[in-house]
Amino acid sequence: MHKKISLIVSATLLSLVLVGCGKASLTVAHKTYSPSGMTAIVKGHSNQKKVTYQVNGAKAKTQTVNGGGYAITLPAKPYQQRVKISAGSQHVTTVVKKSPAIKSYTDFKTAYNQVLMVTALSKKNQTAVTQLQAQAAKLKQQQAQITTAMKSAEAKLKAGDTSATATITAETQKATQLKASAAKLQQAQAKLAPALKKAKAQVADQTITATGKTGIYNLKKTSTATVRGNIDHGNVIGLTLMVPTSALKSTKAAKSFMTELAVLTNSVGANTKTVLNGFKNKANKKNSNQTTTSTIRSNHIDFDLGYSTSTLYIYITHH
């Protein structure tokens, strides 16, 4: 009888041990994550074969566990992402901080293609285009000022303030002068039209034509460079310029890369000279064992450099 009881106790203890070994375990490395480049990678450990996760209560997805660890890659978003991770009966949560949008995708694509077209012009015509763009911006600003002043004066006149008549007369004269300046600008633009048409044809196969759907994907790919975007509901959250290091070994290819970087820099609203000089300095100081370098920052846009044995990466985000 004593032996039978001992066997029962042993069996019970063994079953408890086995149950303990099979209990799900789950951890997450950090309570908060900041996106790096276009993504955030949430890491942790579990003794299960897979974990499931939900982002802001959306439909659950699964991620395989390898060697006791898991890594969940999430696109950076312009809002905070609360991630609930589950394994068996275990649950943990973490937060991915928001990554502000750089600008709307439509504005970015338009700017990129326009700047790219200008690079195909002669230096003389590039200067002319720059001057015309500055003049157009100034005329637009003046037009806005005249419109505001006229509305204010008309309101005063309607209220019985006859002194506003002088303001209306003066602003009308300004509007006439502005119209004449706009006509001259249009004439100058017309003279450049043939050169712009030719330049547009020259870069037609290098433009960005993607429609701007939500996701991370290539916006443009050529033999010398790839531009990848993280797009969210019509906004550019991040960009990555990828260039094969082998393509930088010739002077021609290096020049092509610098042009691509300049076009991207201009398109996102950063100062091209600041970014290009910063890149040159960091590229010259790069240690062959490094995989990343410090950030180049201009007009609230960050440029982070990364290296692999075969590719140079430039991550562009808004801070």
PDB file of C-alpha atoms in Angstrom, residues 5-182:
ATOM      1  CA  ILE A   5       0.975   5.691  -2.554  1.00  0.00           C
ATOM      2  CA  SER A   6       4.608   6.524  -3.323  1.00  0.00           C
ATOM      3  CA  LEU A   7       4.041   5.735  -6.994  1.00  0.00           C
ATOM      4  CA  ILE A   8       0.956   7.953  -7.089  1.00  0.00           C
ATOM      5  CA  VAL A   9       2.835  10.833  -5.427  1.00  0.00           C
ATOM      6  CA  SER A  10       5.762  10.432  -7.835  1.00  0.00           C
ATOM      7  CA  ALA A  11       3.433  10.421 -10.843  1.00  0.00           C
ATOM      8  CA  THR A  12       1.690  13.541  -9.542  1.00  0.00           C
ATOM      9  CA  LEU A  13       5.001  15.353  -9.014  1.00  0.00           C
ATOM     10  CA  LEU A  14       6.171  14.328 -12.498  1.00  0.00           C
ATOM     11  CA  SER A  15       2.978  15.659 -14.051  1.00  0.00           C
ATOM     12  CA  LEU A  16       3.419  18.947 -12.212  1.00  0.00           C
ATOM     13  CA  VAL A  17       6.989  19.241 -13.485  1.00  0.00           C
ATOM     14  CA  LEU A  18       5.854  18.542 -17.045  1.00  0.00           C
ATOM     15  CA  VAL A  19       3.084  21.133 -16.763  1.00  0.00           C
ATOM     16  CA  GLY A  20       5.633  23.652 -15.483  1.00  0.00           C
ATOM     17  CA  CYS A  21       7.917  22.970 -18.429  1.00  0.00           C
ATOM     18  CA  GLY A  22       5.085  23.493 -20.910  1.00  0.00           C
ATOM     19  CA  LYS A  23       3.902  26.827 -19.492  1.00  0.00           C
ATOM     20  CA  ALA A  24       4.212  29.662 -21.994  1.00  0.00           C
ATOM     21  CA  SER A  25       6.816  32.317 -21.308  1.00  0.00           C
ATOM     22  CA  LEU A  26       6.899  35.727 -22.980  1.00  0.00           C
ATOM     23  CA  THR A  27       8.948  38.900 -22.647  1.00  0.00           C
ATOM     24  CA  VAL A  28       9.462  42.074 -24.678  1.00  0.00           C
ATOM     25  CA  ALA A  29      12.840  43.809 -24.692  1.00  0.00           C
ATOM     26  CA  HIS A  30      11.584  47.391 -24.238  1.00  0.00           C
ATOM     27  CA  LYS A  31       8.411  49.121 -23.125  1.00  0.00           C
ATOM     28  CA  THR A  32       8.832  51.768 -25.827  1.00  0.00           C
ATOM     29  CA  TYR A  33      10.522  51.818 -29.219  1.00  0.00           C
ATOM     30  CA  SER A  34      11.516  54.668 -31.496  1.00  0.00           C
ATOM     31  CA  PRO A  35      11.455  53.959 -35.242  1.00  0.00           C
ATOM     32  CA  SER A  36      14.837  53.736 -36.918  1.00  0.00           C
ATOM     33  CA  GLY A  37      14.715  54.700 -40.564  1.00  0.00           C
ATOM     34  CA  MET A  38      11.407  53.490 -41.956  1.00  0.00           C
ATOM     35  CA  THR A  39      10.655  50.779 -39.386  1.00  0.00           C
ATOM     36  CA  ALA A  40      10.708  49.784 -35.737  1.00  0.00           C
ATOM     37  CA  ILE A  41      11.758  46.265 -34.733  1.00  0.00           C
ATOM     38  CA  VAL A  42      10.088  44.935 -31.580  1.00  0.00           C
ATOM     39  CA  LYS A  43      12.104  42.100 -30.009  1.00  0.00           C
ATOM     40  CA  GLY A  44      11.564  39.672 -27.171  1.00  0.00           C
ATOM     41  CA  HIS A  45      11.696  36.038 -26.079  1.00  0.00           C
ATOM     42  CA  SER A  46       9.245  33.160 -25.786  1.00  0.00           C
ATOM     43  CA  ASN A  47       9.404  29.385 -25.381  1.00  0.00           C
ATOM     44  CA  GLN A  48       6.539  28.979 -27.844  1.00  0.00           C
ATOM     45  CA  LYS A  49       6.860  28.291 -31.568  1.00  0.00           C
ATOM     46  CA  LYS A  50       5.164  31.575 -32.456  1.00  0.00           C
ATOM     47  CA  VAL A  51       3.692  34.714 -30.955  1.00  0.00           C
ATOM     48  CA  THR A  52       0.693  36.751 -32.080  1.00  0.00           C
ATOM     49  CA  TYR A  53       0.515  40.526 -32.018  1.00  0.00           C
ATOM     50  CA  GLN A  54      -2.059  43.272 -32.496  1.00  0.00           C
ATOM     51  CA  VAL A  55      -1.338  46.898 -33.359  1.00  0.00           C
ATOM     52  CA  ASN A  56      -3.832  49.396 -31.953  1.00  0.00           C
ATOM     53  CA  GLY A  57      -6.443  46.657 -31.680  1.00  0.00           C
ATOM     54  CA  ALA A  58      -6.282  45.648 -35.352  1.00  0.00           C
ATOM     55  CA  LYS A  59      -6.484  42.059 -36.606  1.00  0.00           C
ATOM     56  CA  ALA A  60      -3.915  39.804 -34.943  1.00  0.00           C
ATOM     57  CA  LYS A  61      -0.875  38.623 -36.895  1.00  0.00           C
ATOM     58  CA  THR A  62       1.674  35.920 -36.127  1.00  0.00           C
ATOM     59  CA  GLN A  63       5.450  35.934 -35.897  1.00  0.00           C
ATOM     60  CA  THR A  64       7.665  32.833 -35.740  1.00  0.00           C
ATOM     61  CA  VAL A  65       9.972  32.365 -32.763  1.00  0.00           C
ATOM     62  CA  ASN A  66      13.518  31.294 -33.685  1.00  0.00           C
ATOM     63  CA  GLY A  67      15.987  30.113 -31.073  1.00  0.00           C
ATOM     64  CA  GLY A  68      13.763  31.428 -28.318  1.00  0.00           C
ATOM     65  CA  GLY A  69      13.553  34.929 -29.753  1.00  0.00           C
ATOM     66  CA  TYR A  70      11.158  36.847 -31.976  1.00  0.00           C
ATOM     67  CA  ALA A  71      11.442  40.069 -33.970  1.00  0.00           C
ATOM     68  CA  ILE A  72       8.394  41.971 -35.223  1.00  0.00           C
ATOM     69  CA  THR A  73       9.067  44.598 -37.902  1.00  0.00           C
ATOM     70  CA  LEU A  74       6.543  47.444 -38.019  1.00  0.00           C
ATOM     71  CA  PRO A  75       6.423  50.376 -40.463  1.00  0.00           C
ATOM     72  CA  ALA A  76       6.910  53.762 -38.818  1.00  0.00           C
ATOM     73  CA  LYS A  77       3.598  55.637 -38.577  1.00  0.00           C
ATOM     74  CA  PRO A  78       2.619  59.271 -37.956  1.00  0.00           C
ATOM     75  CA  TYR A  79       0.847  58.143 -34.776  1.00  0.00           C
ATOM     76  CA  GLN A  80       1.691  56.055 -31.717  1.00  0.00           C
ATOM     77  CA  GLN A  81       1.346  52.281 -32.127  1.00  0.00           C
ATOM     78  CA  ARG A  82       0.356  50.172 -29.125  1.00  0.00           C
ATOM     79  CA  VAL A  83       1.479  46.594 -29.699  1.00  0.00           C
ATOM     80  CA  LYS A  84      -0.063  43.734 -27.713  1.00  0.00           C
ATOM     81  CA  ILE A  85       1.934  40.498 -27.977  1.00  0.00           C
ATOM     82  CA  SER A  86       0.601  37.128 -26.877  1.00  0.00           C
ATOM     83  CA  ALA A  87       1.944  33.606 -26.410  1.00  0.00           C
ATOM     84  CA  GLY A  88      -0.453  31.065 -24.894  1.00  0.00           C
ATOM     85  CA  SER A  89      -1.994  32.728 -21.867  1.00  0.00           C
ATOM     86  CA  GLN A  90       0.830  35.251 -21.561  1.00  0.00           C
ATOM     87  CA  HIS A  91       0.515  38.861 -22.772  1.00  0.00           C
ATOM     88  CA  VAL A  92       2.892  41.825 -22.922  1.00  0.00           C
ATOM     89  CA  THR A  93       2.522  45.288 -24.440  1.00  0.00           C
ATOM     90  CA  THR A  94       4.904  47.856 -25.852  1.00  0.00           C
ATOM     91  CA  VAL A  95       4.594  51.183 -27.631  1.00  0.00           C
ATOM     92  CA  VAL A  96       6.176  52.372 -30.883  1.00  0.00           C
ATOM     93  CA  LYS A  97       6.526  56.157 -30.900  1.00  0.00           C
ATOM     94  CA  LYS A  98       5.114  58.156 -33.800  1.00  0.00           C
ATOM     95  CA  SER A  99       7.274  59.327 -36.693  1.00  0.00           C
ATOM     96  CA  PRO A 100       6.066  62.667 -38.157  1.00  0.00           C
ATOM     97  CA  ALA A 101       5.313  62.862 -41.873  1.00  0.00           C
ATOM     98  CA  ILE A 102       7.872  64.577 -44.090  1.00  0.00           C
ATOM     99  CA  LYS A 103       5.226  65.960 -46.462  1.00  0.00           C
ATOM    100  CA  SER A 104       2.332  64.791 -48.605  1.00  0.00           C
ATOM    101  CA  TYR A 105       3.195  62.182 -51.215  1.00  0.00           C
ATOM    102  CA  THR A 106       1.723  64.288 -54.027  1.00  0.00           C
ATOM    103  CA  ASP A 107       3.863  67.298 -53.091  1.00  0.00           C
ATOM    104  CA  PHE A 108       6.958  65.114 -52.762  1.00  0.00           C
ATOM    105  CA  LYS A 109       6.475  63.390 -56.120  1.00  0.00           C
ATOM    106  CA  THR A 110       5.805  66.697 -57.892  1.00  0.00           C
ATOM    107  CA  ALA A 111       8.853  68.344 -56.327  1.00  0.00           C
ATOM    108  CA  TYR A 112      11.077  65.338 -57.028  1.00  0.00           C
ATOM    109  CA  ASN A 113      10.169  65.123 -60.716  1.00  0.00           C
ATOM    110  CA  GLN A 114      10.488  68.881 -61.202  1.00  0.00           C
ATOM    111  CA  VAL A 115      13.900  69.039 -59.532  1.00  0.00           C
ATOM    112  CA  LEU A 116      15.055  65.992 -61.500  1.00  0.00           C
ATOM    113  CA  MET A 117      14.020  67.706 -64.736  1.00  0.00           C
ATOM    114  CA  VAL A 118      16.023  70.823 -63.812  1.00  0.00           C
ATOM    115  CA  THR A 119      19.185  68.713 -63.377  1.00  0.00           C
ATOM    116  CA  ALA A 120      19.014  67.882 -67.095  1.00  0.00           C
ATOM    117  CA  LEU A 121      19.158  71.581 -68.073  1.00  0.00           C
ATOM    118  CA  SER A 122      22.311  73.519 -68.902  1.00  0.00           C
ATOM    119  CA  LYS A 123      23.801  75.505 -66.012  1.00  0.00           C
ATOM    120  CA  LYS A 124      22.614  78.725 -67.654  1.00  0.00           C
ATOM    121  CA  ASN A 125      19.039  77.480 -67.865  1.00  0.00           C
ATOM    122  CA  GLN A 126      19.219  76.054 -64.334  1.00  0.00           C
ATOM    123  CA  THR A 127      20.070  79.549 -63.094  1.00  0.00           C
ATOM    124  CA  ALA A 128      17.223  81.024 -65.145  1.00  0.00           C
ATOM    125  CA  VAL A 129      14.726  78.507 -63.729  1.00  0.00           C
ATOM    126  CA  THR A 130      15.859  79.234 -60.165  1.00  0.00           C
ATOM    127  CA  GLN A 131      15.410  82.963 -60.725  1.00  0.00           C
ATOM    128  CA  LEU A 132      11.977  82.491 -62.273  1.00  0.00           C
ATOM    129  CA  GLN A 133      10.873  80.287 -59.385  1.00  0.00           C
ATOM    130  CA  ALA A 134      11.976  82.981 -56.919  1.00  0.00           C
ATOM    131  CA  GLN A 135      10.120  85.646 -58.898  1.00  0.00           C
ATOM    132  CA  ALA A 136       6.976  83.516 -59.049  1.00  0.00           C
ATOM    133  CA  ALA A 137       7.082  82.949 -55.277  1.00  0.00           C
ATOM    134  CA  LYS A 138       7.515  86.685 -54.675  1.00  0.00           C
ATOM    135  CA  LEU A 139       4.578  87.556 -56.972  1.00  0.00           C
ATOM    136  CA  LYS A 140       2.401  85.010 -55.194  1.00  0.00           C
ATOM    137  CA  GLN A 141       3.266  86.557 -51.839  1.00  0.00           C
ATOM    138  CA  GLN A 142       2.525  90.064 -53.142  1.00  0.00           C
ATOM    139  CA  GLN A 143      -0.800  88.870 -54.547  1.00  0.00           C
ATOM    140  CA  ALA A 144      -1.780  87.501 -51.148  1.00  0.00           C
ATOM    141  CA  GLN A 145      -0.848  90.781 -49.454  1.00  0.00           C
ATOM    142  CA  ILE A 146      -2.906  92.819 -51.940  1.00  0.00           C
ATOM    143  CA  THR A 147      -5.909  90.530 -51.512  1.00  0.00           C
ATOM    144  CA  THR A 148      -5.756  90.843 -47.710  1.00  0.00           C
ATOM    145  CA  ALA A 149      -5.392  94.636 -47.837  1.00  0.00           C
ATOM    146  CA  MET A 150      -8.277  95.001 -50.313  1.00  0.00           C
ATOM    147  CA  LYS A 151     -10.636  92.881 -48.195  1.00  0.00           C
ATOM    148  CA  SER A 152      -9.796  94.912 -45.105  1.00  0.00           C
ATOM    149  CA  ALA A 153     -10.268  98.231 -46.918  1.00  0.00           C
ATOM    150  CA  GLU A 154     -13.564  97.145 -48.476  1.00  0.00           C
ATOM    151  CA  ALA A 155     -14.863  96.108 -45.042  1.00  0.00           C
ATOM    152  CA  LYS A 156     -13.930  99.505 -43.603  1.00  0.00           C
ATOM    153  CA  LEU A 157     -15.547 101.310 -46.521  1.00  0.00           C
ATOM    154  CA  LYS A 158     -18.729  99.289 -46.071  1.00  0.00           C
ATOM    155  CA  ALA A 159     -18.734 100.286 -42.402  1.00  0.00           C
ATOM    156  CA  GLY A 160     -18.595 103.961 -43.397  1.00  0.00           C
ATOM    157  CA  ASP A 161     -14.857 104.620 -43.141  1.00  0.00           C
ATOM    158  CA  THR A 162     -14.219 106.645 -46.320  1.00  0.00           C
ATOM    159  CA  SER A 163     -10.478 106.845 -45.596  1.00  0.00           C
ATOM    160  CA  ALA A 164     -10.285 103.281 -46.920  1.00  0.00           C
ATOM    161  CA  THR A 165     -10.846 104.658 -50.435  1.00  0.00           C
ATOM    162  CA  ALA A 166      -7.206 105.725 -50.626  1.00  0.00           C
ATOM    163  CA  THR A 167      -6.091 102.224 -49.636  1.00  0.00           C
ATOM    164  CA  ILE A 168      -8.273 100.646 -52.318  1.00  0.00           C
ATOM    165  CA  THR A 169      -6.816 102.990 -54.949  1.00  0.00           C
ATOM    166  CA  ALA A 170      -3.238 102.233 -53.898  1.00  0.00           C
ATOM    167  CA  GLU A 171      -3.798  98.468 -53.816  1.00  0.00           C
ATOM    168  CA  THR A 172      -5.504  98.588 -57.221  1.00  0.00           C
ATOM    169  CA  GLN A 173      -2.409 100.271 -58.661  1.00  0.00           C
ATOM    170  CA  LYS A 174      -0.229  97.591 -57.069  1.00  0.00           C
ATOM    171  CA  ALA A 175      -2.432  94.917 -58.596  1.00  0.00           C
ATOM    172  CA  THR A 176      -2.010  96.479 -62.051  1.00  0.00           C
ATOM    173  CA  GLN A 177       1.784  96.530 -61.644  1.00  0.00           C
ATOM    174  CA  LEU A 178       1.687  92.957 -60.389  1.00  0.00           C
ATOM    175  CA  LYS A 179      -0.280  91.881 -63.451  1.00  0.00           C
ATOM    176  CA  ALA A 180       2.357  93.422 -65.711  1.00  0.00           C
ATOM    177  CA  SER A 181       5.144  91.632 -63.793  1.00  0.00           C
ATOM    178  CA  ALA A 182       3.265  88.343 -64.089  1.00  0.00           C
TER     179      ALA A 182
END
